[in-house]
Amino acid sequence: MDCIFCKIANGEIPSKKIYEKDNFFSILDVNQKVEGHSLVISKKHFETLLDVPEDFASELLDCIKKTAIRIMKEKNADGFNVINNNFESSGQLVKHFHVHIFPRKKNDNANIFS
Ligand code: AMP
Ligand code: ZN
């Protein structure tokens, strides 16, 4: 299967991990909508949130929290948005489960939905 996030997960495409657990890891998004825009990605190929097993939930939450804390600190941000697109109509382009983290600063006028 030709999946960019599977290739990153299995090391075929090298990446710099922000945080990593058994089933998830995080990296910077190649297209930085705001400085520090990151992605939490499942190591296994799940197409959407609906395919992620319930017992992965606590690890996913941990990976989101640790990535958000690290990236906020690094970018001097004081807030963040968590966004997860599911299926094409929502704007999902990469059909491998991932969660966006957008570090935010007061009055940054970020347009994270564009
Ligand atoms: P989505 O619209 O939720 O499917 O977003 C997919 C995201 O993956 C986009 O923000 C892309 O910029 C990002 N992306 C695509 N390829 C890569 C890559 N090789 N490394 C990091 N981020 C990527
Ligand atoms: Zn995949």
mmCIF file of N, CA and C and ligand atoms in Angstrom:
data_model
loop_
_atom_site.group_PDB
_atom_site.id
_atom_site.type_symbol
_atom_site.label_atom_id
_atom_site.label_comp_id
_atom_site.label_asym_id
_atom_site.label_seq_id
_atom_site.Cartn_x
_atom_site.Cartn_y
_atom_site.Cartn_z
ATOM 1 N N MET A 1 0.854 -1.203 0.000
ATOM 2 C CA MET A 1 0.000 0.000 0.000
ATOM 3 C C MET A 1 0.885 1.246 0.000
ATOM 4 N N ASP A 2 0.507 2.207 -0.797
ATOM 5 C CA ASP A 2 1.324 3.403 -0.920
ATOM 6 C C ASP A 2 0.806 4.481 0.041
ATOM 7 N N CYS A 3 1.258 4.382 1.300
ATOM 8 C CA CYS A 3 0.763 5.327 2.310
ATOM 9 C C CYS A 3 1.958 6.063 2.921
ATOM 10 N N ILE A 4 1.944 7.380 2.798
ATOM 11 C CA ILE A 4 3.066 8.210 3.252
ATOM 12 C C ILE A 4 3.317 8.063 4.763
ATOM 13 N N PHE A 5 2.233 7.978 5.549
ATOM 14 C CA PHE A 5 2.423 7.886 7.007
ATOM 15 C C PHE A 5 2.888 6.485 7.421
ATOM 16 N N CYS A 6 2.508 5.440 6.678
ATOM 17 C CA CYS A 6 3.065 4.100 6.939
ATOM 18 C C CYS A 6 4.565 4.120 6.672
ATOM 19 N N LYS A 7 4.965 4.811 5.598
ATOM 20 C CA LYS A 7 6.395 4.878 5.258
ATOM 21 C C LYS A 7 7.182 5.624 6.333
ATOM 22 N N ILE A 8 6.578 6.666 6.897
ATOM 23 C CA ILE A 8 7.238 7.394 7.989
ATOM 24 C C ILE A 8 7.277 6.498 9.233
ATOM 25 N N ALA A 9 6.160 5.818 9.505
ATOM 26 C CA ALA A 9 6.075 4.954 10.696
ATOM 27 C C ALA A 9 7.094 3.823 10.641
ATOM 28 N N ASN A 10 7.314 3.243 9.448
ATOM 29 C CA ASN A 10 8.246 2.096 9.386
ATOM 30 C C ASN A 10 9.682 2.511 9.052
ATOM 31 N N GLY A 11 9.920 3.822 8.968
ATOM 32 C CA GLY A 11 11.292 4.310 8.800
ATOM 33 C C GLY A 11 11.756 4.405 7.357
ATOM 34 N N GLU A 12 10.885 4.000 6.423
ATOM 35 C CA GLU A 12 11.230 4.086 4.998
ATOM 36 C C GLU A 12 11.502 5.539 4.604
ATOM 37 N N ILE A 13 10.727 6.441 5.197
ATOM 38 C CA ILE A 13 10.985 7.877 5.068
ATOM 39 C C ILE A 13 11.459 8.353 6.440
ATOM 40 N N PRO A 14 12.701 8.880 6.511
ATOM 41 C CA PRO A 14 13.207 9.303 7.826
ATOM 42 C C PRO A 14 12.434 10.501 8.382
ATOM 43 N N SER A 15 12.304 10.557 9.681
ATOM 44 C CA SER A 15 11.600 11.692 10.299
ATOM 45 C C SER A 15 12.184 11.957 11.678
ATOM 46 N N LYS A 16 11.985 13.177 12.142
ATOM 47 C CA LYS A 16 12.438 13.554 13.482
ATOM 48 C C LYS A 16 11.216 13.511 14.395
ATOM 49 N N LYS A 17 11.215 12.539 15.295
ATOM 50 C CA LYS A 17 10.051 12.367 16.170
ATOM 51 C C LYS A 17 10.074 13.382 17.318
ATOM 52 N N ILE A 18 8.928 13.946 17.605
ATOM 53 C CA ILE A 18 8.791 14.829 18.765
ATOM 54 C C ILE A 18 8.583 13.950 20.002
ATOM 55 N N TYR A 19 7.762 12.915 19.846
ATOM 56 C CA TYR A 19 7.428 12.010 20.950
ATOM 57 C C TYR A 19 7.032 10.673 20.335
ATOM 58 N N GLU A 20 7.264 9.610 21.077
ATOM 59 C CA GLU A 20 6.945 8.289 20.531
ATOM 60 C C GLU A 20 6.532 7.321 21.626
ATOM 61 N N LYS A 21 5.491 6.542 21.353
ATOM 62 C CA LYS A 21 5.045 5.467 22.243
ATOM 63 C C LYS A 21 4.926 4.193 21.403
ATOM 64 N N ASP A 22 4.380 3.136 21.975
ATOM 65 C CA ASP A 22 4.283 1.861 21.239
ATOM 66 C C ASP A 22 3.429 1.985 19.972
ATOM 67 N N ASN A 23 2.348 2.726 20.072
ATOM 68 C CA ASN A 23 1.374 2.739 18.972
ATOM 69 C C ASN A 23 1.206 4.077 18.263
ATOM 70 N N PHE A 24 1.846 5.133 18.778
ATOM 71 C CA PHE A 24 1.722 6.466 18.172
ATOM 72 C C PHE A 24 3.062 7.191 18.231
ATOM 73 N N PHE A 25 3.217 8.133 17.331
ATOM 74 C CA PHE A 25 4.391 9.014 17.383
ATOM 75 C C PHE A 25 3.951 10.375 16.854
ATOM 76 N N SER A 26 4.778 11.388 17.108
ATOM 77 C CA SER A 26 4.432 12.714 16.580
ATOM 78 C C SER A 26 5.626 13.316 15.856
ATOM 79 N N ILE A 27 5.297 14.096 14.826
ATOM 80 C CA ILE A 27 6.298 14.789 14.008
ATOM 81 C C ILE A 27 5.754 16.177 13.664
ATOM 82 N N LEU A 28 6.621 17.031 13.151
ATOM 83 C CA LEU A 28 6.144 18.319 12.643
ATOM 84 C C LEU A 28 5.461 18.092 11.302
ATOM 85 N N ASP A 29 4.380 18.815 11.054
ATOM 86 C CA ASP A 29 3.715 18.766 9.748
ATOM 87 C C ASP A 29 4.618 19.455 8.716
ATOM 88 N N VAL A 30 4.698 18.861 7.528
ATOM 89 C CA VAL A 30 5.551 19.407 6.481
ATOM 90 C C VAL A 30 5.053 20.786 6.016
ATOM 91 N N ASN A 31 3.767 21.015 6.172
ATOM 92 C CA ASN A 31 3.170 22.291 5.775
ATOM 93 C C ASN A 31 2.698 23.017 7.046
ATOM 94 N N GLN A 32 3.571 23.859 7.596
ATOM 95 C CA GLN A 32 3.332 24.508 8.893
ATOM 96 C C GLN A 32 2.271 25.609 8.799
ATOM 97 N N LYS A 33 1.030 25.265 9.148
ATOM 98 C CA LYS A 33 -0.029 26.284 9.119
ATOM 99 C C LYS A 33 0.201 27.322 10.206
ATOM 100 N N VAL A 34 0.772 26.904 11.316
ATOM 101 C CA VAL A 34 1.311 27.806 12.329
ATOM 102 C C VAL A 34 2.639 27.191 12.751
ATOM 103 N N GLU A 35 3.509 28.010 13.325
ATOM 104 C CA GLU A 35 4.815 27.509 13.751
ATOM 105 C C GLU A 35 4.634 26.414 14.809
ATOM 106 N N GLY A 36 5.168 25.246 14.545
ATOM 107 C CA GLY A 36 5.042 24.149 15.505
ATOM 108 C C GLY A 36 3.892 23.199 15.208
ATOM 109 N N HIS A 37 3.167 23.434 14.126
ATOM 110 C CA HIS A 37 2.068 22.554 13.699
ATOM 111 C C HIS A 37 2.583 21.114 13.645
ATOM 112 N N SER A 38 1.969 20.259 14.463
ATOM 113 C CA SER A 38 2.447 18.880 14.605
ATOM 114 C C SER A 38 1.351 17.878 14.298
ATOM 115 N N LEU A 39 1.777 16.636 14.077
ATOM 116 C CA LEU A 39 0.831 15.550 13.814
ATOM 117 C C LEU A 39 1.128 14.388 14.741
ATOM 118 N N VAL A 40 0.095 13.878 15.400
ATOM 119 C CA VAL A 40 0.205 12.615 16.135
ATOM 120 C C VAL A 40 -0.342 11.542 15.191
ATOM 121 N N ILE A 41 0.467 10.533 14.917
ATOM 122 C CA ILE A 41 0.144 9.544 13.880
ATOM 123 C C ILE A 41 0.188 8.136 14.478
ATOM 124 N N SER A 42 -0.775 7.302 14.099
ATOM 125 C CA SER A 42 -0.750 5.902 14.570
ATOM 126 C C SER A 42 0.325 5.141 13.798
ATOM 127 N N LYS A 43 0.990 4.201 14.474
ATOM 128 C CA LYS A 43 2.015 3.405 13.790
ATOM 129 C C LYS A 43 1.368 2.409 12.838
ATOM 130 N N LYS A 44 0.204 1.879 13.227
ATOM 131 C CA LYS A 44 -0.530 0.960 12.349
ATOM 132 C C LYS A 44 -1.409 1.773 11.405
ATOM 133 N N HIS A 45 -1.707 1.183 10.276
ATOM 134 C CA HIS A 45 -2.554 1.881 9.310
ATOM 135 C C HIS A 45 -4.030 1.746 9.681
ATOM 136 N N PHE A 46 -4.570 2.788 10.317
ATOM 137 C CA PHE A 46 -6.012 2.909 10.517
ATOM 138 C C PHE A 46 -6.453 4.054 9.633
ATOM 139 N N GLU A 47 -7.566 3.894 8.930
ATOM 140 C CA GLU A 47 -7.963 4.965 8.013
ATOM 141 C C GLU A 47 -8.493 6.190 8.761
ATOM 142 N N THR A 48 -9.390 5.976 9.698
ATOM 143 C CA THR A 48 -9.955 7.111 10.440
ATOM 144 C C THR A 48 -10.017 6.762 11.929
ATOM 145 N N LEU A 49 -10.487 7.717 12.700
ATOM 146 C CA LEU A 49 -10.691 7.539 14.147
ATOM 147 C C LEU A 49 -11.584 6.328 14.435
ATOM 148 N N LEU A 50 -12.520 6.067 13.543
ATOM 149 C CA LEU A 50 -13.470 4.961 13.755
ATOM 150 C C LEU A 50 -12.778 3.601 13.750
ATOM 151 N N ASP A 51 -11.592 3.524 13.200
ATOM 152 C CA ASP A 51 -10.866 2.259 13.122
ATOM 153 C C ASP A 51 -9.880 2.069 14.278
ATOM 154 N N VAL A 52 -9.677 3.113 15.079
ATOM 155 C CA VAL A 52 -8.697 3.026 16.177
ATOM 156 C C VAL A 52 -9.331 2.284 17.359
ATOM 157 N N PRO A 53 -8.701 1.188 17.822
ATOM 158 C CA PRO A 53 -9.286 0.428 18.929
ATOM 159 C C PRO A 53 -9.381 1.258 20.215
ATOM 160 N N GLU A 54 -10.421 1.009 20.991
ATOM 161 C CA GLU A 54 -10.653 1.752 22.240
ATOM 162 C C GLU A 54 -9.461 1.657 23.193
ATOM 163 N N ASP A 55 -8.801 0.505 23.211
ATOM 164 C CA ASP A 55 -7.709 0.376 24.188
ATOM 165 C C ASP A 55 -6.446 1.146 23.784
ATOM 166 N N PHE A 56 -6.492 1.845 22.664
ATOM 167 C CA PHE A 56 -5.398 2.739 22.273
ATOM 168 C C PHE A 56 -5.624 4.150 22.815
ATOM 169 N N ALA A 57 -6.792 4.371 23.403
ATOM 170 C CA ALA A 57 -7.206 5.737 23.731
ATOM 171 C C ALA A 57 -6.273 6.427 24.719
ATOM 172 N N SER A 58 -5.845 5.713 25.764
ATOM 173 C CA SER A 58 -5.033 6.397 26.780
ATOM 174 C C SER A 58 -3.646 6.728 26.221
ATOM 175 N N GLU A 59 -3.128 5.858 25.371
ATOM 176 C CA GLU A 59 -1.831 6.146 24.762
ATOM 177 C C GLU A 59 -1.929 7.322 23.776
ATOM 178 N N LEU A 60 -3.019 7.348 23.058
ATOM 179 C CA LEU A 60 -3.244 8.457 22.116
ATOM 180 C C LEU A 60 -3.337 9.780 22.881
ATOM 181 N N LEU A 61 -4.089 9.767 23.970
ATOM 182 C CA LEU A 61 -4.239 10.984 24.777
ATOM 183 C C LEU A 61 -2.888 11.432 25.333
ATOM 184 N N ASP A 62 -2.112 10.467 25.803
ATOM 185 C CA ASP A 62 -0.775 10.777 26.330
ATOM 186 C C ASP A 62 0.094 11.402 25.234
ATOM 187 N N CYS A 63 0.053 10.842 24.044
ATOM 188 C CA CYS A 63 0.881 11.336 22.933
ATOM 189 C C CYS A 63 0.448 12.755 22.525
ATOM 190 N N ILE A 64 -0.853 13.004 22.537
ATOM 191 C CA ILE A 64 -1.352 14.349 22.217
ATOM 192 C C ILE A 64 -0.884 15.341 23.285
ATOM 193 N N LYS A 65 -1.038 14.959 24.555
ATOM 194 C CA LYS A 65 -0.669 15.867 25.650
ATOM 195 C C LYS A 65 0.833 16.163 25.659
ATOM 196 N N LYS A 66 1.642 15.119 25.573
ATOM 197 C CA LYS A 66 3.098 15.310 25.624
ATOM 198 C C LYS A 66 3.591 16.131 24.436
ATOM 199 N N THR A 67 3.027 15.884 23.255
ATOM 200 C CA THR A 67 3.431 16.639 22.057
ATOM 201 C C THR A 67 3.022 18.104 22.210
ATOM 202 N N ALA A 68 1.802 18.334 22.667
ATOM 203 C CA ALA A 68 1.312 19.710 22.827
ATOM 204 C C ALA A 68 2.167 20.474 23.839
ATOM 205 N N ILE A 69 2.491 19.845 24.953
ATOM 206 C CA ILE A 69 3.297 20.507 25.994
ATOM 207 C C ILE A 69 4.679 20.853 25.443
ATOM 208 N N ARG A 70 5.292 19.865 24.760
ATOM 209 C CA ARG A 70 6.642 20.097 24.204
ATOM 210 C C ARG A 70 6.654 21.214 23.186
ATOM 211 N N ILE A 71 5.697 21.184 22.288
ATOM 212 C CA ILE A 71 5.705 22.130 21.175
ATOM 213 C C ILE A 71 5.298 23.540 21.658
ATOM 214 N N MET A 72 4.419 23.591 22.650
ATOM 215 C CA MET A 72 4.056 24.909 23.217
ATOM 216 C C MET A 72 5.272 25.550 23.869
ATOM 217 N N LYS A 73 6.015 24.730 24.601
ATOM 218 C CA LYS A 73 7.212 25.215 25.291
ATOM 219 C C LYS A 73 8.234 25.714 24.270
ATOM 220 N N GLU A 74 8.451 24.897 23.246
ATOM 221 C CA GLU A 74 9.451 25.213 22.218
ATOM 222 C C GLU A 74 9.107 26.488 21.460
ATOM 223 N N LYS A 75 7.830 26.713 21.211
ATOM 224 C CA LYS A 75 7.399 27.856 20.388
ATOM 225 C C LYS A 75 6.858 29.015 21.229
ATOM 226 N N ASN A 76 7.012 28.931 22.542
ATOM 227 C CA ASN A 76 6.483 29.961 23.441
ATOM 228 C C ASN A 76 5.008 30.233 23.221
ATOM 229 N N ALA A 77 4.264 29.188 22.966
ATOM 230 C CA ALA A 77 2.815 29.320 22.785
ATOM 231 C C ALA A 77 2.131 29.145 24.135
ATOM 232 N N ASP A 78 0.906 29.652 24.240
ATOM 233 C CA ASP A 78 0.203 29.493 25.514
ATOM 234 C C ASP A 78 -1.148 28.802 25.352
ATOM 235 N N GLY A 79 -1.356 28.219 24.157
ATOM 236 C CA GLY A 79 -2.569 27.452 23.926
ATOM 237 C C GLY A 79 -2.366 26.537 22.734
ATOM 238 N N PHE A 80 -3.347 25.709 22.472
ATOM 239 C CA PHE A 80 -3.257 24.837 21.280
ATOM 240 C C PHE A 80 -4.634 24.329 20.887
ATOM 241 N N ASN A 81 -4.767 24.028 19.591
ATOM 242 C CA ASN A 81 -5.967 23.367 19.074
ATOM 243 C C ASN A 81 -5.608 21.939 18.700
ATOM 244 N N VAL A 82 -6.564 21.034 18.907
ATOM 245 C CA VAL A 82 -6.428 19.640 18.466
ATOM 246 C C VAL A 82 -7.513 19.385 17.433
ATOM 247 N N ILE A 83 -7.112 19.003 16.233
ATOM 248 C CA ILE A 83 -8.080 18.779 15.152
ATOM 249 C C ILE A 83 -7.805 17.440 14.477
ATOM 250 N N ASN A 84 -8.867 16.699 14.253
ATOM 251 C CA ASN A 84 -8.748 15.388 13.597
ATOM 252 C C ASN A 84 -9.788 15.317 12.485
ATOM 253 N N ASN A 85 -9.311 15.225 11.248
ATOM 254 C CA ASN A 85 -10.205 15.150 10.090
ATOM 255 C C ASN A 85 -10.487 13.686 9.757
ATOM 256 N N ASN A 86 -11.762 13.384 9.508
ATOM 257 C CA ASN A 86 -12.157 12.016 9.163
ATOM 258 C C ASN A 86 -12.999 11.990 7.903
ATOM 259 N N PHE A 87 -12.518 11.303 6.913
ATOM 260 C CA PHE A 87 -13.139 11.167 5.594
ATOM 261 C C PHE A 87 -12.980 12.462 4.793
ATOM 262 N N GLU A 88 -13.125 12.300 3.477
ATOM 263 C CA GLU A 88 -12.817 13.381 2.547
ATOM 264 C C GLU A 88 -13.593 14.668 2.802
ATOM 265 N N SER A 89 -14.876 14.521 3.133
ATOM 266 C CA SER A 89 -15.728 15.707 3.292
ATOM 267 C C SER A 89 -15.254 16.608 4.430
ATOM 268 N N SER A 90 -14.511 16.038 5.378
ATOM 269 C CA SER A 90 -14.020 16.826 6.513
ATOM 270 C C SER A 90 -12.699 17.507 6.182
ATOM 271 N N GLY A 91 -12.103 17.118 5.040
ATOM 272 C CA GLY A 91 -10.800 17.662 4.667
ATOM 273 C C GLY A 91 -9.664 16.683 4.861
ATOM 274 N N GLN A 92 -9.966 15.413 5.162
ATOM 275 C CA GLN A 92 -8.890 14.419 5.334
ATOM 276 C C GLN A 92 -8.258 14.105 3.978
ATOM 277 N N LEU A 93 -6.972 14.412 3.876
ATOM 278 C CA LEU A 93 -6.226 14.167 2.638
ATOM 279 C C LEU A 93 -5.411 12.886 2.734
ATOM 280 N N VAL A 94 -4.773 12.679 3.887
ATOM 281 C CA VAL A 94 -3.977 11.469 4.098
ATOM 282 C C VAL A 94 -4.855 10.443 4.817
ATOM 283 N N LYS A 95 -5.081 9.328 4.153
ATOM 284 C CA LYS A 95 -6.042 8.353 4.670
ATOM 285 C C LYS A 95 -5.383 7.372 5.641
ATOM 286 N N HIS A 96 -4.699 7.949 6.601
ATOM 287 C CA HIS A 96 -4.038 7.203 7.688
ATOM 288 C C HIS A 96 -4.245 8.069 8.928
ATOM 289 N N PHE A 97 -4.833 7.489 9.976
ATOM 290 C CA PHE A 97 -5.254 8.260 11.148
ATOM 291 C C PHE A 97 -4.158 9.187 11.687
ATOM 292 N N HIS A 98 -4.535 10.420 11.902
ATOM 293 C CA HIS A 98 -3.618 11.403 12.491
ATOM 294 C C HIS A 98 -4.410 12.527 13.141
ATOM 295 N N VAL A 99 -3.773 13.182 14.092
ATOM 296 C CA VAL A 99 -4.379 14.293 14.825
ATOM 297 C C VAL A 99 -3.461 15.504 14.678
ATOM 298 N N HIS A 100 -4.030 16.635 14.298
ATOM 299 C CA HIS A 100 -3.243 17.864 14.178
ATOM 300 C C HIS A 100 -3.173 18.572 15.530
ATOM 301 N N ILE A 101 -2.013 19.116 15.851
ATOM 302 C CA ILE A 101 -1.874 19.987 17.024
ATOM 303 C C ILE A 101 -1.335 21.322 16.538
ATOM 304 N N PHE A 102 -2.080 22.380 16.845
ATOM 305 C CA PHE A 102 -1.683 23.727 16.430
ATOM 306 C C PHE A 102 -1.374 24.564 17.667
ATOM 307 N N PRO A 103 -0.100 24.864 17.923
ATOM 308 C CA PRO A 103 0.207 25.754 19.052
ATOM 309 C C PRO A 103 -0.337 27.153 18.761
ATOM 310 N N ARG A 104 -0.864 27.805 19.774
ATOM 311 C CA ARG A 104 -1.490 29.109 19.558
ATOM 312 C C ARG A 104 -0.955 30.157 20.530
ATOM 313 N N LYS A 105 -0.919 31.406 20.042
ATOM 314 C CA LYS A 105 -0.552 32.552 20.864
ATOM 315 C C LYS A 105 -1.675 33.554 20.767
ATOM 316 N N LYS A 106 -1.826 34.350 21.799
ATOM 317 C CA LYS A 106 -2.877 35.358 21.813
ATOM 318 C C LYS A 106 -2.750 36.268 20.591
ATOM 319 N N ASN A 107 -3.873 36.550 19.934
ATOM 320 C CA ASN A 107 -3.911 37.441 18.765
ATOM 321 C C ASN A 107 -2.981 37.014 17.629
ATOM 322 N N ASP A 108 -2.795 35.701 17.453
ATOM 323 C CA ASP A 108 -1.895 35.254 16.370
ATOM 324 C C ASP A 108 -2.585 35.218 15.006
ATOM 325 N N ASN A 109 -3.914 35.412 15.004
ATOM 326 C CA ASN A 109 -4.682 35.415 13.753
ATOM 327 C C ASN A 109 -4.414 34.189 12.875
ATOM 328 N N ALA A 110 -4.130 33.059 13.501
ATOM 329 C CA ALA A 110 -3.841 31.844 12.729
ATOM 330 C C ALA A 110 -5.095 31.375 12.017
ATOM 331 N N ASN A 111 -4.915 30.924 10.779
ATOM 332 C CA ASN A 111 -6.050 30.376 10.044
ATOM 333 C C ASN A 111 -5.845 28.880 9.867
ATOM 334 N N ILE A 112 -6.209 28.147 10.895
ATOM 335 C CA ILE A 112 -5.888 26.719 10.908
ATOM 336 C C ILE A 112 -6.870 25.882 10.078
ATOM 337 N N PHE A 113 -7.950 26.475 9.615
ATOM 338 C CA PHE A 113 -8.927 25.713 8.816
ATOM 339 C C PHE A 113 -8.748 25.904 7.316
ATOM 340 N N SER A 114 -7.773 26.749 6.914
ATOM 341 C CA SER A 114 -7.642 27.024 5.482
ATOM 342 C C SER A 114 -6.979 25.844 4.759
HETATM 343 P P1 AMP B 1 -5.301 15.995 6.598
HETATM 344 O O1 AMP B 1 -5.960 17.047 5.737
HETATM 345 O O2 AMP B 1 -5.867 15.988 7.987
HETATM 346 O O3 AMP B 1 -5.313 14.631 5.950
HETATM 347 O O4 AMP B 1 -3.806 16.470 6.744
HETATM 348 C C1 AMP B 1 -2.697 15.761 6.295
HETATM 349 C C2 AMP B 1 -1.499 16.541 6.739
HETATM 350 O O5 AMP B 1 -0.351 15.758 6.508
HETATM 351 C C3 AMP B 1 -1.288 17.863 5.996
HETATM 352 O O6 AMP B 1 -1.280 18.933 6.949
HETATM 353 C C4 AMP B 1 0.056 17.686 5.311
HETATM 354 O O7 AMP B 1 0.805 18.874 5.283
HETATM 355 C C5 AMP B 1 0.709 16.623 6.172
HETATM 356 N N1 AMP B 1 1.737 15.822 5.506
HETATM 357 C C6 AMP B 1 1.665 15.199 4.304
HETATM 358 N N2 AMP B 1 2.810 14.557 4.039
HETATM 359 C C7 AMP B 1 3.630 14.745 5.091
HETATM 360 C C8 AMP B 1 4.973 14.340 5.406
HETATM 361 N N3 AMP B 1 5.690 13.583 4.582
HETATM 362 N N4 AMP B 1 5.498 14.751 6.585
HETATM 363 C C9 AMP B 1 4.787 15.527 7.441
HETATM 364 N N5 AMP B 1 3.522 15.931 7.195
HETATM 365 C C10 AMP B 1 2.949 15.560 6.044
HETATM 366 ZN ZN ZN B 2 -0.786 4.125 6.394
#
